PDB file of C-alpha atoms and ligand atoms in Angstrom:
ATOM      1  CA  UNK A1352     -85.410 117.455 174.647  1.00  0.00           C
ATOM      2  CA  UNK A1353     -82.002 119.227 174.031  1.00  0.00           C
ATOM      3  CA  UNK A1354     -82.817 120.215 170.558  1.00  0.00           C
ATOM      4  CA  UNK A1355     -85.650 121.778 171.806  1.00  0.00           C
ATOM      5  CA  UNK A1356     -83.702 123.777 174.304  1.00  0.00           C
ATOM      6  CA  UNK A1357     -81.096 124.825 171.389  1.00  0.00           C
ATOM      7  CA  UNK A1358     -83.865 125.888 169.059  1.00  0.00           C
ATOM      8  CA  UNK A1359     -85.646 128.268 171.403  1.00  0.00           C
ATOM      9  CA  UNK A1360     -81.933 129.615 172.394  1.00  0.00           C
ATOM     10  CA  UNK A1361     -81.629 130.435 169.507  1.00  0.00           C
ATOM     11  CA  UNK A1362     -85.042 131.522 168.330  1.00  0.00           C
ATOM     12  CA  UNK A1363     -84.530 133.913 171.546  1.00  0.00           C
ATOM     13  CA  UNK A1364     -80.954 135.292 170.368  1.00  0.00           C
ATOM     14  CA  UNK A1365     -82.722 136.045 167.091  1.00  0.00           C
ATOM     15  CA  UNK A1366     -85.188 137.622 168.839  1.00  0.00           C
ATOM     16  CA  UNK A1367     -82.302 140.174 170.570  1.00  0.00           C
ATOM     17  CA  UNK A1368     -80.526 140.482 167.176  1.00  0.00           C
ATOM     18  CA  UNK A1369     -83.652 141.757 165.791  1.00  0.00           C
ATOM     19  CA  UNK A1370     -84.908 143.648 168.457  1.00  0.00           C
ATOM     20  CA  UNK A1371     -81.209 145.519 169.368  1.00  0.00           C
ATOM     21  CA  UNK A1372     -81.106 147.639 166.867  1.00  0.00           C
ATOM     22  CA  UNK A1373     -84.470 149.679 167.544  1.00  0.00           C
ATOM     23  CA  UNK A1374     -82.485 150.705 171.048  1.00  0.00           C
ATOM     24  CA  UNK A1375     -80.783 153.529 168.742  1.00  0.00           C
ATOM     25  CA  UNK A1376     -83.649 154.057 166.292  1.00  0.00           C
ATOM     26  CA  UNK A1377     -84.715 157.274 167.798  1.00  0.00           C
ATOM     27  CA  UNK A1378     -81.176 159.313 167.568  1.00  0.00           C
ATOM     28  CA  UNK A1379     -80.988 157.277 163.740  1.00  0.00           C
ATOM     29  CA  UNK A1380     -81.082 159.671 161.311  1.00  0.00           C
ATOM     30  CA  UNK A1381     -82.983 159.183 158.215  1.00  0.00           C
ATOM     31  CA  UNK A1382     -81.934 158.942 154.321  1.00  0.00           C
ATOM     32  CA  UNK A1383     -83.749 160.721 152.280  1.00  0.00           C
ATOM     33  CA  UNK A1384     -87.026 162.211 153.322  1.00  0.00           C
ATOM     34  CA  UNK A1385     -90.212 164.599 151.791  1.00  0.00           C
ATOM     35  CA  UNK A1386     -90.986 167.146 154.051  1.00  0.00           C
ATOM     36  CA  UNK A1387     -94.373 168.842 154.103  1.00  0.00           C
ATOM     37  CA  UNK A1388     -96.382 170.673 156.152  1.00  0.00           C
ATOM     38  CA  UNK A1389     -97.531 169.438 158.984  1.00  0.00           C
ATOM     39  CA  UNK A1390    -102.149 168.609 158.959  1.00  0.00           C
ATOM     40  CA  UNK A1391    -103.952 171.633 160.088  1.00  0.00           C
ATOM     41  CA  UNK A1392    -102.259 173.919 158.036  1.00  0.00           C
ATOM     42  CA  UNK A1393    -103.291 174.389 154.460  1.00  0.00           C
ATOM     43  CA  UNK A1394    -100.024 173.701 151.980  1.00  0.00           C
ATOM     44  CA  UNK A1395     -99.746 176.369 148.614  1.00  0.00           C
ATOM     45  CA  UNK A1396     -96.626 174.679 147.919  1.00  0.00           C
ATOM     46  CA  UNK A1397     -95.640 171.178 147.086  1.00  0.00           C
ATOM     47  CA  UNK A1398     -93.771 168.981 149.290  1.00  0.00           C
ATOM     48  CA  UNK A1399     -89.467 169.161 149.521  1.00  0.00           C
ATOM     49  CA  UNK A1400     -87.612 166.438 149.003  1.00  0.00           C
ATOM     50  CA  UNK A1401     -84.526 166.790 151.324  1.00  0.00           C
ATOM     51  CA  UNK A1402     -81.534 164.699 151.119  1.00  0.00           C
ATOM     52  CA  UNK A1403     -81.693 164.243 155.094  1.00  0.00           C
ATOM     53  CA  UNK A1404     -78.806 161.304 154.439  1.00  0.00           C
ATOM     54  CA  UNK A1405     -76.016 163.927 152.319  1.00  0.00           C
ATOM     55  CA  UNK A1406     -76.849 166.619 154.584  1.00  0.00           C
ATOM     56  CA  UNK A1407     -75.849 164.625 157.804  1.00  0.00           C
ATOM     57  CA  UNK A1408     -72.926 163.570 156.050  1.00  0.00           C
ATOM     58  CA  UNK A1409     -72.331 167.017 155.026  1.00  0.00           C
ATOM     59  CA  UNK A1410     -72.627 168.610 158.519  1.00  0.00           C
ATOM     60  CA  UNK A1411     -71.918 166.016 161.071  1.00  0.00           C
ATOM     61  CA  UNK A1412     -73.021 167.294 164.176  1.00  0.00           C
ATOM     62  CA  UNK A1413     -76.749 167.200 164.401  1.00  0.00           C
ATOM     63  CA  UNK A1414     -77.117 170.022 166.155  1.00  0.00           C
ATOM     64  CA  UNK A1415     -76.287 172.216 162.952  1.00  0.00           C
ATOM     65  CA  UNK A1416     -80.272 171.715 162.576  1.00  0.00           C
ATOM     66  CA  UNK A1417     -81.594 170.197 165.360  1.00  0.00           C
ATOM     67  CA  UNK A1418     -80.718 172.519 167.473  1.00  0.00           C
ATOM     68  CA  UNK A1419     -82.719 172.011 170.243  1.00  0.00           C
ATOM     69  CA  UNK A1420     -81.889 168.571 170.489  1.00  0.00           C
ATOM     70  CA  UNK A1421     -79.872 167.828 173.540  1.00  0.00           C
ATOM     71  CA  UNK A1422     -77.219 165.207 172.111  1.00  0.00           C
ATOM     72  CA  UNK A1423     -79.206 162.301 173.780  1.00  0.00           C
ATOM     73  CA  UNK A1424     -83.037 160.990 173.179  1.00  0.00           C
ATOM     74  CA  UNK A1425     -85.723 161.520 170.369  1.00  0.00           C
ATOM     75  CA  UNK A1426     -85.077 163.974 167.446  1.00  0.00           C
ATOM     76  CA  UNK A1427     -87.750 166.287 166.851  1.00  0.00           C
ATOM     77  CA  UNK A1428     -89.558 167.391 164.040  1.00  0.00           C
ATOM     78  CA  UNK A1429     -89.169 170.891 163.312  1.00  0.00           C
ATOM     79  CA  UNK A1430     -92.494 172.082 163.595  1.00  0.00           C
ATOM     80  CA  UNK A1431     -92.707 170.399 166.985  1.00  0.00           C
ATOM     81  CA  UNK A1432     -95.100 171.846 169.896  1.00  0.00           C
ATOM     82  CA  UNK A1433     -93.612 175.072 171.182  1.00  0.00           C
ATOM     83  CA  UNK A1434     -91.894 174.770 168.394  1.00  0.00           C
ATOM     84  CA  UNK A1435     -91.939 175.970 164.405  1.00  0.00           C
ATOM     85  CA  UNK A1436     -95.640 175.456 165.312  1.00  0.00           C
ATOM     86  CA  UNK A1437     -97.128 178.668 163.720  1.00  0.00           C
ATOM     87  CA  UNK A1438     -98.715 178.861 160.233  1.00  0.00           C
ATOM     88  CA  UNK A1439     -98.891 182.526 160.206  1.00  0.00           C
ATOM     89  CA  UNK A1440     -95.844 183.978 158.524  1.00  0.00           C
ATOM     90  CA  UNK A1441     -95.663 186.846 160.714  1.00  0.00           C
ATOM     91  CA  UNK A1442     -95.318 184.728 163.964  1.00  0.00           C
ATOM     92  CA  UNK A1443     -91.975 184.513 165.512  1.00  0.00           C
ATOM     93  CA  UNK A1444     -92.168 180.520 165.647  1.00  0.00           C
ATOM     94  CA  UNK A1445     -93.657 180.598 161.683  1.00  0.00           C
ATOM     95  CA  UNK A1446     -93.360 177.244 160.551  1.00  0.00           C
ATOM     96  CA  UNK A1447     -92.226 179.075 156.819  1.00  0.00           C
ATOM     97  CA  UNK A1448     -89.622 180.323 158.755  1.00  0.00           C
ATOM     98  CA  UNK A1449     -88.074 177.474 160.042  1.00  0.00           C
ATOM     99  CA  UNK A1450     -86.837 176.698 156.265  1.00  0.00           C
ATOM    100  CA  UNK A1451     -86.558 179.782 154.885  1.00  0.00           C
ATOM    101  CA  UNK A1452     -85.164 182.430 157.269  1.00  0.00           C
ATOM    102  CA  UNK A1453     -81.678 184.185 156.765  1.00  0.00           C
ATOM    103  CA  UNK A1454     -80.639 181.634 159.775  1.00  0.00           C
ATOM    104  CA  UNK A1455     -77.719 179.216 158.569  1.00  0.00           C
ATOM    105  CA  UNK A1456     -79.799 176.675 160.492  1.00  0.00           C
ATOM    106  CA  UNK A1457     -83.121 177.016 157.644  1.00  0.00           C
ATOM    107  CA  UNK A1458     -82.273 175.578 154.215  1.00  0.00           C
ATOM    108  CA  UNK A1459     -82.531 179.100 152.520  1.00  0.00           C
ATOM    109  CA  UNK A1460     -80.060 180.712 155.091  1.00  0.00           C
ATOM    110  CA  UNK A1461     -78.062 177.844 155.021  1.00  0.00           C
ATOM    111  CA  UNK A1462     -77.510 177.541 150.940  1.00  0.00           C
ATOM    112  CA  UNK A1463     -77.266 181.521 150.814  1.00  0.00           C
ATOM    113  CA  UNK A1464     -74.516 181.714 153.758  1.00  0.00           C
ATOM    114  CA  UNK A1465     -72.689 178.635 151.233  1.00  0.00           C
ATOM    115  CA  UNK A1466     -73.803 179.264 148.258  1.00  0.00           C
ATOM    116  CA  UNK A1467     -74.397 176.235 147.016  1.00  0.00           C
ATOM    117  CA  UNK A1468     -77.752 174.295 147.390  1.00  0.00           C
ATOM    118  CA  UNK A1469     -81.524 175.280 145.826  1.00  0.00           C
ATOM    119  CA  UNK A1470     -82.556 178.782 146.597  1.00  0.00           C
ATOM    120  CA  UNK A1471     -85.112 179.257 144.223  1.00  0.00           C
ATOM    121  CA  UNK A1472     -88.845 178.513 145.020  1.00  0.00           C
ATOM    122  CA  UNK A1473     -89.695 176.060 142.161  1.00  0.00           C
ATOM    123  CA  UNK A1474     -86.482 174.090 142.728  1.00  0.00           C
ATOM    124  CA  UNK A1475     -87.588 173.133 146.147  1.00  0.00           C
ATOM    125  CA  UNK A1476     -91.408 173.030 145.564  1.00  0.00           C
ATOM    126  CA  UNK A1477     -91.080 172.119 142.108  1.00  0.00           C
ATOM    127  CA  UNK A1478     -95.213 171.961 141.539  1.00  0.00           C
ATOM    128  CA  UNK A1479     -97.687 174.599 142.398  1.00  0.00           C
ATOM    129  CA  UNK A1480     -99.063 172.082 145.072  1.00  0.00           C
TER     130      UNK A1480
HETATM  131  C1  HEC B  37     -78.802 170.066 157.416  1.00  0.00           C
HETATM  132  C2  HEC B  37     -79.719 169.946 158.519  1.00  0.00           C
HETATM  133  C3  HEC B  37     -79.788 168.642 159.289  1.00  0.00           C
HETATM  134  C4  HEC B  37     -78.760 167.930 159.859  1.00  0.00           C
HETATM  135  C5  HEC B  37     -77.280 168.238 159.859  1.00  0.00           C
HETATM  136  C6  HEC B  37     -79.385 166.794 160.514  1.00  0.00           C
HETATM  137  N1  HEC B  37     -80.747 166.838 160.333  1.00  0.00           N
HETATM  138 FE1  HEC B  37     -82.109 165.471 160.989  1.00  0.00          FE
HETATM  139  N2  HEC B  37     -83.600 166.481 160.052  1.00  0.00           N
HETATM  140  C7  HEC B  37     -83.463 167.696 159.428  1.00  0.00           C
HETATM  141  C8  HEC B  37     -84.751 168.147 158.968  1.00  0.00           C
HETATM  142  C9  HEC B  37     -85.047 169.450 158.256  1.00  0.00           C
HETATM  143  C10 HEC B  37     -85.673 167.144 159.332  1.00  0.00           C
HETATM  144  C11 HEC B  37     -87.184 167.143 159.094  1.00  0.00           C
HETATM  145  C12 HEC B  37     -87.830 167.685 160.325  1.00  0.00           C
HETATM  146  C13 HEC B  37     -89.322 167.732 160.193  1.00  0.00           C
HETATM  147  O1  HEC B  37     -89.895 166.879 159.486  1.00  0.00           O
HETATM  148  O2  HEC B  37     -89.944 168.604 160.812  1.00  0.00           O
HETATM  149  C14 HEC B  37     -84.916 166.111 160.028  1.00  0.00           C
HETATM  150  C15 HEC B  37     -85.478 164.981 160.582  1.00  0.00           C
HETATM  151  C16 HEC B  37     -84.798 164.101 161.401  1.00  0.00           C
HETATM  152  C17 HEC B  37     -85.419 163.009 162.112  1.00  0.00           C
HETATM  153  C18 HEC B  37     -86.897 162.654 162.075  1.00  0.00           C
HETATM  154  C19 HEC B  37     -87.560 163.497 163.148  1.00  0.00           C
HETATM  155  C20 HEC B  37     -89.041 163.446 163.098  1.00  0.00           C
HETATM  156  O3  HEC B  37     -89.613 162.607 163.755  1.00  0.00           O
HETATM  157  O4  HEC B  37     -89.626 164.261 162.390  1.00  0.00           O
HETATM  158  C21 HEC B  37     -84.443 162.385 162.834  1.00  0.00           C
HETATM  159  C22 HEC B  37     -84.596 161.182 163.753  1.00  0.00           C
HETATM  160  C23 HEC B  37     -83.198 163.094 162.555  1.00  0.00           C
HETATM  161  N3  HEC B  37     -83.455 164.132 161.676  1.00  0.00           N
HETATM  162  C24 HEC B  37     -81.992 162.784 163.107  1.00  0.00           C
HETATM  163  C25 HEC B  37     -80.797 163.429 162.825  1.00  0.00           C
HETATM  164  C26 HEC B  37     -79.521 163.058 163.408  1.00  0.00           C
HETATM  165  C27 HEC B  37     -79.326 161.928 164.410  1.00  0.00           C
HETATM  166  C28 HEC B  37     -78.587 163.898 162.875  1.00  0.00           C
HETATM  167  C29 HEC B  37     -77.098 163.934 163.114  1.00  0.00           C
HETATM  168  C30 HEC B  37     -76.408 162.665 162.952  1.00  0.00           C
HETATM  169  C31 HEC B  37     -79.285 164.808 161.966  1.00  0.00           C
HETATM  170  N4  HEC B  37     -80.616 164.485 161.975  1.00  0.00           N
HETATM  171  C32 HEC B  37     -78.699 165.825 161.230  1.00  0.00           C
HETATM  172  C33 HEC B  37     -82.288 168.389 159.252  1.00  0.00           C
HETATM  173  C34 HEC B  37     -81.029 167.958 159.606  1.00  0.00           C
HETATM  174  C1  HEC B  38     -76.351 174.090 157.403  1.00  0.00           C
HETATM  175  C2  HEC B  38     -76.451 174.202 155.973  1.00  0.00           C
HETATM  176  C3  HEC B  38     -77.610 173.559 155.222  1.00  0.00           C
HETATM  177  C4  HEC B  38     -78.904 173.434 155.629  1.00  0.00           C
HETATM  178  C5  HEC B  38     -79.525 173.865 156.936  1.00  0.00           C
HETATM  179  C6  HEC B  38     -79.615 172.822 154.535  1.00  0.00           C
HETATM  180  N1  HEC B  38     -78.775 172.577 153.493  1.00  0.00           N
HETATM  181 FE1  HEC B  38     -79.297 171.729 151.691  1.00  0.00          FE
HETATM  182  N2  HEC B  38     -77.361 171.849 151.103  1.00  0.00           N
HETATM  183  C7  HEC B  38     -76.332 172.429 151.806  1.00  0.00           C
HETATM  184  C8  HEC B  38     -75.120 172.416 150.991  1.00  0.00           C
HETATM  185  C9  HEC B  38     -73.752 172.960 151.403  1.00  0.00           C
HETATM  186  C10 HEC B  38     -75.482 171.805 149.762  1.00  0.00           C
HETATM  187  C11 HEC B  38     -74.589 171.593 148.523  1.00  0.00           C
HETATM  188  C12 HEC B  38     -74.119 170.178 148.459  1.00  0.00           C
HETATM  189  C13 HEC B  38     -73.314 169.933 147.217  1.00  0.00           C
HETATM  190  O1  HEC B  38     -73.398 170.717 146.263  1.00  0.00           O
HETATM  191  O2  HEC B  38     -72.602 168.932 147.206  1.00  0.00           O
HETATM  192  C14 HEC B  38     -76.904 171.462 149.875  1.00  0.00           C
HETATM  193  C15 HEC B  38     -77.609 170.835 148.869  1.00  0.00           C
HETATM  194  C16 HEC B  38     -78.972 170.585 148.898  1.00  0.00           C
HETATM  195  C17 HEC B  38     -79.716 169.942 147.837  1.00  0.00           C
HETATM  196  C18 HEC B  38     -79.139 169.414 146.523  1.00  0.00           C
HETATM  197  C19 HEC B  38     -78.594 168.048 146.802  1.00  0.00           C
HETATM  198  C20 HEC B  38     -77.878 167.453 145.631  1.00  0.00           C
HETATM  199  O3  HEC B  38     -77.659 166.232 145.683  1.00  0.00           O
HETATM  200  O4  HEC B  38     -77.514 168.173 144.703  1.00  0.00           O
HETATM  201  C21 HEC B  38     -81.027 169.886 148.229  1.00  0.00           C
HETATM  202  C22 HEC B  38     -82.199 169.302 147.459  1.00  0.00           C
HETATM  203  C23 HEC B  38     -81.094 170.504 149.543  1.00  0.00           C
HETATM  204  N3  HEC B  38     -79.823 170.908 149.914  1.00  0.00           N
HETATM  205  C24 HEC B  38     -82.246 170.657 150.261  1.00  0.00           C
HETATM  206  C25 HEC B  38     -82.297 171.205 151.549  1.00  0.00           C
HETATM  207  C26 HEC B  38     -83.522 171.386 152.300  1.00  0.00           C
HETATM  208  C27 HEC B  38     -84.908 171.057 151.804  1.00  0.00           C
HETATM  209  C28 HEC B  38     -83.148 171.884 153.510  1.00  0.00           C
HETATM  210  C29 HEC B  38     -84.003 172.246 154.693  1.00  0.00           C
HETATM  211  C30 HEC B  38     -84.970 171.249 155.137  1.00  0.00           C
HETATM  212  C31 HEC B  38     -81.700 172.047 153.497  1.00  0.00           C
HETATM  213  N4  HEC B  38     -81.222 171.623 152.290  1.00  0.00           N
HETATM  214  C32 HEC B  38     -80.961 172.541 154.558  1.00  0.00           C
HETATM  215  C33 HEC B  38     -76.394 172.953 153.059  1.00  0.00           C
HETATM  216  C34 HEC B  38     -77.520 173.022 153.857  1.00  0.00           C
HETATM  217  C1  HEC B  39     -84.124 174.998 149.951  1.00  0.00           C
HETATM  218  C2  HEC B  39     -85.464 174.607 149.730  1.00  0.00           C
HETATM  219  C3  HEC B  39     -86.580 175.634 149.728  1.00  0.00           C
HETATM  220  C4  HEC B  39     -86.667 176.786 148.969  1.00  0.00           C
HETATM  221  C5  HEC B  39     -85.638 177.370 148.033  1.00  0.00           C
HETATM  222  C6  HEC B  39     -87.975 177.323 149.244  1.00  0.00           C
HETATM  223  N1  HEC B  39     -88.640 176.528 150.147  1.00  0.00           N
HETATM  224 FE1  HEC B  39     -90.544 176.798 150.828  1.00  0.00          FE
HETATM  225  N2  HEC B  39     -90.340 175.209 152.087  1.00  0.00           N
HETATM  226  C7  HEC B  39     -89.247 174.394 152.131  1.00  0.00           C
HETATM  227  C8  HEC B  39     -89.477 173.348 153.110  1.00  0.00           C
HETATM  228  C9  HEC B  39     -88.518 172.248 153.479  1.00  0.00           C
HETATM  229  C10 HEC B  39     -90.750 173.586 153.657  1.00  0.00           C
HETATM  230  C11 HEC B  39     -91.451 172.734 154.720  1.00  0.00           C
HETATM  231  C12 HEC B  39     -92.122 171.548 154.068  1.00  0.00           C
HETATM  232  C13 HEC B  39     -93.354 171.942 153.311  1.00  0.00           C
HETATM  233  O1  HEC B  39     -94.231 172.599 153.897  1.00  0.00           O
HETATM  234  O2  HEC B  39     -93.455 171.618 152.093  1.00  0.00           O
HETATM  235  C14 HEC B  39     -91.272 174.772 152.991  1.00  0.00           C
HETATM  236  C15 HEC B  39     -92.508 175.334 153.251  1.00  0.00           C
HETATM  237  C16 HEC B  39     -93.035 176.423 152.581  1.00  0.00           C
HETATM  238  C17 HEC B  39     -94.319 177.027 152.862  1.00  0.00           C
HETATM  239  C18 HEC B  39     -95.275 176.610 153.960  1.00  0.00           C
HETATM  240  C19 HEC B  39     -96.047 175.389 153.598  1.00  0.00           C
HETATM  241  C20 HEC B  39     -96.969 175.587 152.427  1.00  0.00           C
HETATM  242  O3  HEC B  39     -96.918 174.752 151.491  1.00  0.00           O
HETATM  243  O4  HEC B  39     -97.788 176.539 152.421  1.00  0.00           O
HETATM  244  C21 HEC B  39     -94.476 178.047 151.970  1.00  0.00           C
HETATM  245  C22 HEC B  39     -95.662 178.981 151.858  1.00  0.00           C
HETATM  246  C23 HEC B  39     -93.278 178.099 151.149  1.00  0.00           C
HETATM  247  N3  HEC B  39     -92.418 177.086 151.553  1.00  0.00           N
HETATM  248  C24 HEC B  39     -93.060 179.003 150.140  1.00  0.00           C
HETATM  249  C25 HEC B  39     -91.861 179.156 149.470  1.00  0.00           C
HETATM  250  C26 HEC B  39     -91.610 180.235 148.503  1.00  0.00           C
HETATM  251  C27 HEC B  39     -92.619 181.268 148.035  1.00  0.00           C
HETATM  252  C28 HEC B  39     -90.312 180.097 148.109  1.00  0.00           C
HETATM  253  C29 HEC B  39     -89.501 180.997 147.180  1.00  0.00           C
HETATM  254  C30 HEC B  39     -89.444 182.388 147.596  1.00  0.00           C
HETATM  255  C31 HEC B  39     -89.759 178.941 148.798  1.00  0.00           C
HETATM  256  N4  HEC B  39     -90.728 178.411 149.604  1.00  0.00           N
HETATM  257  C32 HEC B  39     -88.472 178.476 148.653  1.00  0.00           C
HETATM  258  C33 HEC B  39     -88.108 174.481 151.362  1.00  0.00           C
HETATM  259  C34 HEC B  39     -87.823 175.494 150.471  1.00  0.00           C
END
């Protein structure tokens, strides 16, 4: 009777140990991700891979980015509702120029402003599509 006590202790601990760590997973930050545009509007270029991982280690405080993102909660994506939602260039909220504005906070402002980083199309979207 008392081993089975001890092995569902610690079949439940194991449990907790496992389960813990998915408390934080919604403020973890990624490694290295492919970013592409979102369904519903039609990609020309090919996906980005972006070194989410260096980047973070780079900059520190999320908020370099995510700058909506309160300090506390979920992370969300850029082109987020009310967001970088629009695939129109023209549109204030463009999706296009959530990564490619003269703002530090896009990857083209950002590597500009430091020089250093990709800048040219093909190096980020190294295939056609
Ligand atoms: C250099 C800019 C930059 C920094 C700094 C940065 N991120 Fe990100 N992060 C991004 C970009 C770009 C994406 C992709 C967003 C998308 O897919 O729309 C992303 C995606 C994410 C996602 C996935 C969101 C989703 O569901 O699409 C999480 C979670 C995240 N970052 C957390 C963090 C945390 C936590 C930090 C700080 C410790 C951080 N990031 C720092 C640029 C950055
Ligand atoms: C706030 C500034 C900042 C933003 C925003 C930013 N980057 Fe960078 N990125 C850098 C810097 C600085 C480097 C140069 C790192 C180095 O040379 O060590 C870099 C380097 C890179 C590299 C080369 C990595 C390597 O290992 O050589 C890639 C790829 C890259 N960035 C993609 C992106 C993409 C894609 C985005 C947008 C989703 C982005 N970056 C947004 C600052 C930024
Ligand atoms: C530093 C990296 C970087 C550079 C340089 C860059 N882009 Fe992008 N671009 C991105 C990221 C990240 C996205 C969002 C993910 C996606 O849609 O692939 C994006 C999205 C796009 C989109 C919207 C989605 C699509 O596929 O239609 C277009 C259009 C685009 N880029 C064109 C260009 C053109 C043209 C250039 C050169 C003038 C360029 N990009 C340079 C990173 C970059």
């Amino acid at each position: 009777m008392k081993k089975v006590l001890l092995i569902s202790l610690v079949a439940a601990a194991l449990v907790c140990a496992f389960a813990l760590p998915n408390l934080s997973a919604a403020t973890k930050a990624p490694g290295d991700m492919v970013l592409k545009a979102p369904e519903g509007m039609k990609a020309k270029k090919s996906p980005v891979a972006f070194p989410h991982g260096k980047h973070e280690t780079m900059f520190k405080d999320c908020k370099v980015c995510h700058h909506q993102y309160s300090g506390s909660g979920d992370v969300k994506g850029c082109a987020a509702a009310g967001c970088h939602d629009k695939a129109s260039k023209k549109e204030k909220m463009a999706f296009y120029k959530a990564f490619h504005s003269k703002d530090k906070r896009s990857c083209v402002g950002c590597h500009k402003a430091e020089k250093k980083g990709p800048k040219s199309c093909k190096q980020c979207h190294p295939k056609k599509k």
